[in-house]
mmCIF file of C-alpha atoms and ligand atoms in Angstrom:
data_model
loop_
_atom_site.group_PDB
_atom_site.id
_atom_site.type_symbol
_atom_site.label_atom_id
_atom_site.label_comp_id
_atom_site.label_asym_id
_atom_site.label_seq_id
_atom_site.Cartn_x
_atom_site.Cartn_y
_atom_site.Cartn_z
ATOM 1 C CA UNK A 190 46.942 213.603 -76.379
ATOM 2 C CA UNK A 191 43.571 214.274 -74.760
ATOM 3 C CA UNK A 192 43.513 211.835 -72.484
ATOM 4 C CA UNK A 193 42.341 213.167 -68.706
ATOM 5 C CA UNK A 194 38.478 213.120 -69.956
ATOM 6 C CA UNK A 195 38.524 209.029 -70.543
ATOM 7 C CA UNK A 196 40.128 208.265 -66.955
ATOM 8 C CA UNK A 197 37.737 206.863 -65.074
ATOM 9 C CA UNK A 198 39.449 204.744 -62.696
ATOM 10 C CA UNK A 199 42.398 205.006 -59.697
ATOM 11 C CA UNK A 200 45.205 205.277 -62.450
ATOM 12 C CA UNK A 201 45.678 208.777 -64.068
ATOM 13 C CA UNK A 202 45.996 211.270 -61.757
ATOM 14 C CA UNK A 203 48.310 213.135 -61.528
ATOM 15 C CA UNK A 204 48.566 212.994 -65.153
ATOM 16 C CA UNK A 205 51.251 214.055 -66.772
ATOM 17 C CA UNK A 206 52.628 214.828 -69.997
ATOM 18 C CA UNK A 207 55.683 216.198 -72.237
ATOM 19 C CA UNK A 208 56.090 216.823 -75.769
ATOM 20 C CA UNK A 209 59.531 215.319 -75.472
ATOM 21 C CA UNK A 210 61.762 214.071 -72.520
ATOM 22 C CA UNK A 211 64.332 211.294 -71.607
ATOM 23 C CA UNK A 212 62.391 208.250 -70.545
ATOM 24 C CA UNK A 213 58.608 208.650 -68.756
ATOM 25 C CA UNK A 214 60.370 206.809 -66.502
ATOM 26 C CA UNK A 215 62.549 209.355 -64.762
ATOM 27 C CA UNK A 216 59.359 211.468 -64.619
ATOM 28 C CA UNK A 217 58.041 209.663 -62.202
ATOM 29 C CA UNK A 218 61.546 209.462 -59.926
ATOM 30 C CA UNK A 219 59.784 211.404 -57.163
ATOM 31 C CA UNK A 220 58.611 210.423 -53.724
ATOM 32 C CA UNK A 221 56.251 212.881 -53.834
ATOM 33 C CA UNK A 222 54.126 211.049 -56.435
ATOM 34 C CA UNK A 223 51.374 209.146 -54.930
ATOM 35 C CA UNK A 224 50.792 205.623 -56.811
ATOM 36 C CA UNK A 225 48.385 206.296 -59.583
ATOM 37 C CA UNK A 226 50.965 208.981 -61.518
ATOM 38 C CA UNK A 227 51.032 208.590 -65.184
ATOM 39 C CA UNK A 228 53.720 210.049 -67.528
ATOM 40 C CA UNK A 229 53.004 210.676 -71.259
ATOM 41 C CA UNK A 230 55.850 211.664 -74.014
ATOM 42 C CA UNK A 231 55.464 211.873 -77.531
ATOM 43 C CA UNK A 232 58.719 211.433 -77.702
ATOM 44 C CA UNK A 233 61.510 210.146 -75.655
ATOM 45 C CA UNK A 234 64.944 210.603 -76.435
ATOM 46 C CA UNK A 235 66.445 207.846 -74.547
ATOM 47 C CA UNK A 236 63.780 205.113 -74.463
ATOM 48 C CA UNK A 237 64.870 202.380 -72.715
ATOM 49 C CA UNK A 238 63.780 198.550 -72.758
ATOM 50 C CA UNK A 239 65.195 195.567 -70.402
ATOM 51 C CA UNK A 240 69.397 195.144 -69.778
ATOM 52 C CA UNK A 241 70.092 198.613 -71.033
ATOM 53 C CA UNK A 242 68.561 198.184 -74.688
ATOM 54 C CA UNK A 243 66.964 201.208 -76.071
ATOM 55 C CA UNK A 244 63.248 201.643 -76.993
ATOM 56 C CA UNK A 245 63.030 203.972 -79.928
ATOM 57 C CA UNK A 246 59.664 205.457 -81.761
ATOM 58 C CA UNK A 247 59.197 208.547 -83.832
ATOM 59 C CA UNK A 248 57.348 211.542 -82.545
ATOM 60 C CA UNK A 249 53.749 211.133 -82.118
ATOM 61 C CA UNK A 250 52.995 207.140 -83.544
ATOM 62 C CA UNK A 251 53.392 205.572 -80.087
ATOM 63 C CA UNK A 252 52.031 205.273 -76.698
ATOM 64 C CA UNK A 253 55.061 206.054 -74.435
ATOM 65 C CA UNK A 254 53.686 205.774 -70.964
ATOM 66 C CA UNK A 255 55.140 205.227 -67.520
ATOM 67 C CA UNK A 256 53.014 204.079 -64.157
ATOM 68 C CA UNK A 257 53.541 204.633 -60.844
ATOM 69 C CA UNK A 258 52.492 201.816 -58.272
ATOM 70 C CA UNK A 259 53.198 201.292 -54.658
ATOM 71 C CA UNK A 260 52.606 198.163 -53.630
ATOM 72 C CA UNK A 261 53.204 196.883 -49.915
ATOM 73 C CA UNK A 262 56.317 195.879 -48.859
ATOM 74 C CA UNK A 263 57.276 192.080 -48.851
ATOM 75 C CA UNK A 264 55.952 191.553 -52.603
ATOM 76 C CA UNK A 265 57.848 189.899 -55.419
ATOM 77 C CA UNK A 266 58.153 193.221 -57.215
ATOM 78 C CA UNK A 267 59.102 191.499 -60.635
ATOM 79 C CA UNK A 268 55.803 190.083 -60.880
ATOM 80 C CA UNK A 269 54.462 193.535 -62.243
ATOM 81 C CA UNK A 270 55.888 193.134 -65.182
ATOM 82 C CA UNK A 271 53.710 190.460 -66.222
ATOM 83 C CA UNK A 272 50.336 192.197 -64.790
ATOM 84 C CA UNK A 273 51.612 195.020 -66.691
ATOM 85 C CA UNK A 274 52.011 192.850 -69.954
ATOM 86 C CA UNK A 275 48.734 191.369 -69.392
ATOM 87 C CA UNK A 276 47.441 194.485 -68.917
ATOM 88 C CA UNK A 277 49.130 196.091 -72.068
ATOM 89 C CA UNK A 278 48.038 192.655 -74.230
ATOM 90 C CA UNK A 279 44.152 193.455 -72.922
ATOM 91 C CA UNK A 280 44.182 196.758 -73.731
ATOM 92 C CA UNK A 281 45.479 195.744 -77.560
ATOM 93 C CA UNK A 282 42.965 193.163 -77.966
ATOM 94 C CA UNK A 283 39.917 195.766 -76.995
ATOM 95 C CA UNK A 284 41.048 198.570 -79.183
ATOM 96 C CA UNK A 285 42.427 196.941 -82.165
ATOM 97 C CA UNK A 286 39.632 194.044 -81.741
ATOM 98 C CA UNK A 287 42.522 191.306 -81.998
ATOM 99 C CA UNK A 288 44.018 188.413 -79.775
ATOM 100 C CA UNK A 289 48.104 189.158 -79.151
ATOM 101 C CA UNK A 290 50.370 186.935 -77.742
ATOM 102 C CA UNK A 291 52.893 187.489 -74.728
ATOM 103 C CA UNK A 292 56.363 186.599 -75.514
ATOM 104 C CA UNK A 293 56.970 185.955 -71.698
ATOM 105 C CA UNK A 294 57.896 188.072 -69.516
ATOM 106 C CA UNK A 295 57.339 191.486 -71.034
ATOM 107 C CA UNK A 296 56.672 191.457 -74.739
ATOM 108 C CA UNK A 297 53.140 191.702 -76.292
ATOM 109 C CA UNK A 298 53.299 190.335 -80.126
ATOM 110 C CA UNK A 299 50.586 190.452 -82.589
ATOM 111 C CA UNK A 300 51.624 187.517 -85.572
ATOM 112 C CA UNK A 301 54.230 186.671 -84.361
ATOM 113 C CA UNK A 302 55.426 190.933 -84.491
ATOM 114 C CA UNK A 303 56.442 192.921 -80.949
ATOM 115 C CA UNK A 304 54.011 195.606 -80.830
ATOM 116 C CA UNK A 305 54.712 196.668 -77.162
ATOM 117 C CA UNK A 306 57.050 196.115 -74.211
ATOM 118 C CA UNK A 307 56.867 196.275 -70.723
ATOM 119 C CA UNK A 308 59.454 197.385 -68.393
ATOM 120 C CA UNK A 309 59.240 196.856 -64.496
ATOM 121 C CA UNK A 310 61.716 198.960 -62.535
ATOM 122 C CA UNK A 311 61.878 199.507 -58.720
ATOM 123 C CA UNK A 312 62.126 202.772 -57.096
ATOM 124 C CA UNK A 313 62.741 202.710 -53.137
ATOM 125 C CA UNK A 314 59.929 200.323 -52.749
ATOM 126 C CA UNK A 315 58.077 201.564 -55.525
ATOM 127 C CA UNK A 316 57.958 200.393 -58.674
ATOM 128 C CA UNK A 317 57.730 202.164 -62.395
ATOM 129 C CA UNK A 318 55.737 199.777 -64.904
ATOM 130 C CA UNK A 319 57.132 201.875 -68.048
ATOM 131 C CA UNK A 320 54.688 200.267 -71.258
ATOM 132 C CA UNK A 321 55.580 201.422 -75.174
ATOM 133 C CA UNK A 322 53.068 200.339 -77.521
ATOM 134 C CA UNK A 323 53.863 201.152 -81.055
ATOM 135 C CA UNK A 324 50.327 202.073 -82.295
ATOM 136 C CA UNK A 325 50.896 204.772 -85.572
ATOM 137 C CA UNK A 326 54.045 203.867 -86.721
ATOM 138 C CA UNK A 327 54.173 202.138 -90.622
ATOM 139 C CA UNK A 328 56.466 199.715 -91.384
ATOM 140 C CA UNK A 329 59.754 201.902 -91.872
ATOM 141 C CA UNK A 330 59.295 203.701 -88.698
ATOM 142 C CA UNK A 331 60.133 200.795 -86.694
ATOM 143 C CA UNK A 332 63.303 199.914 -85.891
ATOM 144 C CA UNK A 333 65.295 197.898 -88.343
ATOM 145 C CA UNK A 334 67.423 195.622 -86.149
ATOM 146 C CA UNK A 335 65.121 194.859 -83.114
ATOM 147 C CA UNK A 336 65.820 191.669 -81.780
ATOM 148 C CA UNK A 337 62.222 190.433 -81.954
ATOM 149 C CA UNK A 338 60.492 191.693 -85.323
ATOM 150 C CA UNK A 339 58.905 194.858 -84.419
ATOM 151 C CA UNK A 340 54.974 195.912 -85.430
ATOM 152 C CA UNK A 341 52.921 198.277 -84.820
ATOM 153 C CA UNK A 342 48.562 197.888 -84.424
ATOM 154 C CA UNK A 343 48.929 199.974 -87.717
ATOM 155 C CA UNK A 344 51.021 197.308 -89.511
ATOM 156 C CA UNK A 345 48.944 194.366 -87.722
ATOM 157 C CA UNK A 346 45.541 195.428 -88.780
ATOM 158 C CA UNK A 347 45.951 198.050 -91.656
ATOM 159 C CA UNK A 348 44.207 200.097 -89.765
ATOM 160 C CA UNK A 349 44.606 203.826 -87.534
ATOM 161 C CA UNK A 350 44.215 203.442 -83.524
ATOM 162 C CA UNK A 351 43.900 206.248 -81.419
ATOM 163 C CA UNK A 352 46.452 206.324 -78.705
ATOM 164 C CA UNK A 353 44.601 207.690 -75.861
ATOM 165 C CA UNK A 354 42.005 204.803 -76.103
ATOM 166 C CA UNK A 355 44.835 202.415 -75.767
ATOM 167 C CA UNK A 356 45.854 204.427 -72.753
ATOM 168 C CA UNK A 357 42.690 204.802 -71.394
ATOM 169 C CA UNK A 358 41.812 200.992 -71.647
ATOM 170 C CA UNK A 359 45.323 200.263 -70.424
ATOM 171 C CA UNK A 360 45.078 201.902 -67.496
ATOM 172 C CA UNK A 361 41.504 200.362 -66.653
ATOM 173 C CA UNK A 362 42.998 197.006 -67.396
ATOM 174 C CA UNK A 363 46.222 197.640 -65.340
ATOM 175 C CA UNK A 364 44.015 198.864 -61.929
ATOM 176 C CA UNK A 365 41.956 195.505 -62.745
ATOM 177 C CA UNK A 366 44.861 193.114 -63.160
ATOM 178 C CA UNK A 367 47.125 195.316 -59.790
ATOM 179 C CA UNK A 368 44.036 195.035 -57.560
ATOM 180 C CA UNK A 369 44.057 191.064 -58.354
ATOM 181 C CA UNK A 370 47.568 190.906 -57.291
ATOM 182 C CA UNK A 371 47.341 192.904 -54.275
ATOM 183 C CA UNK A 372 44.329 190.549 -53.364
ATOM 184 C CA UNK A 373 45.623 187.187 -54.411
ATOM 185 C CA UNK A 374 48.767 187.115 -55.989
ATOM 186 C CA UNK A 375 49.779 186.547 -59.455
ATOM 187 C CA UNK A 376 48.057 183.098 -59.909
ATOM 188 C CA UNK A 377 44.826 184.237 -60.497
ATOM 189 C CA UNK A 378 46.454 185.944 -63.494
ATOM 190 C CA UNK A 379 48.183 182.790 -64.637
ATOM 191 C CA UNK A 380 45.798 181.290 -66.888
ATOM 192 C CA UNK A 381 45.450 183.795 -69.068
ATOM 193 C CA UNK A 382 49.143 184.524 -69.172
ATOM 194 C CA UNK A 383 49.381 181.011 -70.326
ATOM 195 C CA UNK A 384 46.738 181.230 -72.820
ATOM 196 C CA UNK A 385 48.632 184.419 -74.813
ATOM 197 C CA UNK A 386 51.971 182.590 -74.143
ATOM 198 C CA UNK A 387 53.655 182.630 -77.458
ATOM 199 C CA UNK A 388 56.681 181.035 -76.152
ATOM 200 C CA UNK A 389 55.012 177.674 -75.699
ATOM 201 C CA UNK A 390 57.282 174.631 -76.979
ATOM 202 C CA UNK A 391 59.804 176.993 -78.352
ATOM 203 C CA UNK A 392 63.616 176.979 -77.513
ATOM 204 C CA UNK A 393 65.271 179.098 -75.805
ATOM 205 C CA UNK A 394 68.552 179.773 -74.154
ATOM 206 C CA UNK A 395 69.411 179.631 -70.271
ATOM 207 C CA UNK A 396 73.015 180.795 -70.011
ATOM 208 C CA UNK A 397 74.861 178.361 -72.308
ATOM 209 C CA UNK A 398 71.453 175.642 -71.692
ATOM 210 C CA UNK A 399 69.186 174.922 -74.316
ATOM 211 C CA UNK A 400 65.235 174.215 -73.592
ATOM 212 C CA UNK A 401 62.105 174.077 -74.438
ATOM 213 C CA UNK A 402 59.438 176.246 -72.789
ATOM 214 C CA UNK A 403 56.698 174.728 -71.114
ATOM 215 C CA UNK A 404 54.596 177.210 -69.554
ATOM 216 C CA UNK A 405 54.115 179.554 -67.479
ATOM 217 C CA UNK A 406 54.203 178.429 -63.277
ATOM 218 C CA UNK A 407 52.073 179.986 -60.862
ATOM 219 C CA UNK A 408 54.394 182.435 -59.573
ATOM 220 C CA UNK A 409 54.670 183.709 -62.915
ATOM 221 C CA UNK A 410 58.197 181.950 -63.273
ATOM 222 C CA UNK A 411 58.806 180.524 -66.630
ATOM 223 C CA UNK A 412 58.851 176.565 -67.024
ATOM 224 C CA UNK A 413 61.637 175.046 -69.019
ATOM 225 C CA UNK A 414 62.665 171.740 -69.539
ATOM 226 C CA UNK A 415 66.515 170.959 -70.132
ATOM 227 C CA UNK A 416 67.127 167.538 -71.419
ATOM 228 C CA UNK A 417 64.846 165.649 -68.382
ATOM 229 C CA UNK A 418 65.106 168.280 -65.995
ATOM 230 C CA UNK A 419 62.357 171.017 -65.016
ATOM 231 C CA UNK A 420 64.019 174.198 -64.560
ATOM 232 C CA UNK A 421 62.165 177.553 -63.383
ATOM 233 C CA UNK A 422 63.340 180.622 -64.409
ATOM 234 C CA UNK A 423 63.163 184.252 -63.322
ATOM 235 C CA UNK A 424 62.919 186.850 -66.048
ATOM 236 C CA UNK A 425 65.798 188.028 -67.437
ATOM 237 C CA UNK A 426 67.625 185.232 -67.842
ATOM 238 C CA UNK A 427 66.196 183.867 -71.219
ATOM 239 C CA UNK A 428 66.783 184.332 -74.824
ATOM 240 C CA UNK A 429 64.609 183.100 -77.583
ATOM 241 C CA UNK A 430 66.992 180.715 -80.190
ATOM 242 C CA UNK A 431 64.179 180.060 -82.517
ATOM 243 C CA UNK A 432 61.556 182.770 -83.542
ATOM 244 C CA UNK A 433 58.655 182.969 -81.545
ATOM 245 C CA UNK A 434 55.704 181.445 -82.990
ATOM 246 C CA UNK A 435 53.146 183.472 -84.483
ATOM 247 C CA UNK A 436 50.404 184.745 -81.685
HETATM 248 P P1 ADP B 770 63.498 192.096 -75.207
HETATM 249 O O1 ADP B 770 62.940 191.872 -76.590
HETATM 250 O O2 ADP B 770 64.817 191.500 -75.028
HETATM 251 O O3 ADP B 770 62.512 191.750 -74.126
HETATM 252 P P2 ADP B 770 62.966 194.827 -74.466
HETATM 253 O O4 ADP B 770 61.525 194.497 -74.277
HETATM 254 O O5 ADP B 770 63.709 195.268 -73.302
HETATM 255 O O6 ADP B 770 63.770 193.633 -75.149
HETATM 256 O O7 ADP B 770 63.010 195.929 -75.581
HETATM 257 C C1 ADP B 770 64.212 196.413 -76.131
HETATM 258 C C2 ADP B 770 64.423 195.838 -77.511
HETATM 259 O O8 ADP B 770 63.258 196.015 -78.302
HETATM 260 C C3 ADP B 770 65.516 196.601 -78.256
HETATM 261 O O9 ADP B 770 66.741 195.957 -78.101
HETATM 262 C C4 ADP B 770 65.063 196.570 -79.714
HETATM 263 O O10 ADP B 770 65.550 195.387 -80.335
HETATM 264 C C5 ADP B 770 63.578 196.412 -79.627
HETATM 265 N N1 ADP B 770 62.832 197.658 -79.865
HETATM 266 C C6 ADP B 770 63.192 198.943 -79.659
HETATM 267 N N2 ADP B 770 62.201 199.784 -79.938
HETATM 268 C C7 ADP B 770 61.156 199.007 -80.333
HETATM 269 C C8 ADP B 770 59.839 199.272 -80.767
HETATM 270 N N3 ADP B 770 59.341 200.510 -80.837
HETATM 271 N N4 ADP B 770 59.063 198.212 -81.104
HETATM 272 C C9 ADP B 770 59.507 196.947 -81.037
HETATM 273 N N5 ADP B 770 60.736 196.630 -80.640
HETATM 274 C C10 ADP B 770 61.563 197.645 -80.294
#
């Protein structure tokens, strides 16, 4: 993927890229790496997505990129997964010239179909935003038992997309939405997190709860209500009952 000629911004450099390798995210296990390292795979042969689940995608259809950031100590580190989603659902919307949805906290749907994923890990203080976005891949490339319905921006729109414009806008999106955060915080970010959030009024499970999601809060926790109470919840903890609504 020619990619180094359309970074513009902080994010990109070192650049660096496989034809095939275990996750993008390992690549960028290194202290050495100042924040700003990008890892690209056209294929990864253990893909991974949140709690252990696997993130799978033929050679060559998807975006499989990894990001390193460094942010100052003292931050709520999870919080980068939804810059990074908000990032990833920007960078959809200027390349395939559509509006996705975020399935909170990491998801990015297009009608209602999971056309990336965002994984936030942390790394000694550093954190690895890890992004797939299934761009190429036709309907029968995508897995067949994913827990959300998969799509691709192929199977959204009919149409090709050229992965290193999504990268490229990603990235310019990503140093936009991390320099917010390191300014002010997530809450800046909020309102348009709540504006894509597809979970809106739909049930979900809390352990063995059952509510109904009612936004997103201003630290980027989501808001559920369980019978008459309010609960907030940190990522991770969730599970959709119903099918998301369509974005
Ligand atoms: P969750 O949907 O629970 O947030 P993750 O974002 O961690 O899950 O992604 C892992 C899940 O996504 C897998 O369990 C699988 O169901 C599904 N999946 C795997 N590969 C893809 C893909 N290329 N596109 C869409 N969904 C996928």
């Amino acid at each position: 993927m020619r990619v180094e000629p359309l970074l513009t911004g902080r994010l990109g450099r070192p650049y660096l890229w496989r034809a095939t390798c275990a996750s993008t995210q390992a690549l960028l296990d290194d202290p050495a790496l100042p924040e700003g390292a990008v890892a690209v795979a056209e294929a990864q042969t253990q893909g991974r997505g949140r709690l252990g689940r696997t993130w799978e995608a033929p050679a060559g259809a998807a975006l499989l990129c990894s990001v390193l950031l460094r942010p100052p100590a003292g931050r709520r580190l999870g919080e980068l997964s939804l810059v990074g989603g908000l990032a990833t659902a920007r960078a959809v919307d200027h390349v395939a010239r559509v509006r996705s949805g975020i399935k909170w906290p990491n998801d990015v749907l297009l009608d209602g179909a999971k056309v990336a994923g965002v994984l936030a890990e942390g790394r000694n203080g550093a954190v690895v935003l890890g992004i797939g976005v299934n761009v190429g891949q036709a309907a029968a490339d995508l897995p067949a038992d994913a827990r959300t319905r998969p799509g691709s921006l192929l199977t959204a729109t009919g149409l090709e997309h050229d992965r290193a414009s999504v990268l490229a806008r990603l990235l310019v999106e990503l140093e936009a939405g991390y320099e917010t955060w390191l300014a002010d915080g997530l809450e800046p970010l909020v309102p348009e997190l709540a504006a894509r959030d597809v979970l809106l009024g739909v049930e979900v499970q809390l352990g063995d709860a059952v509510g109904r999601a009612a936004g997103i809060a201003p630290d980027g926790r989501l808001i559920l209500l369980v019978g008459s109470e309010t609960r907030l919840v940190e990522s991770g903890e969730v599970s959709v009952r119903a099918p998301a609504a369509p974005a």
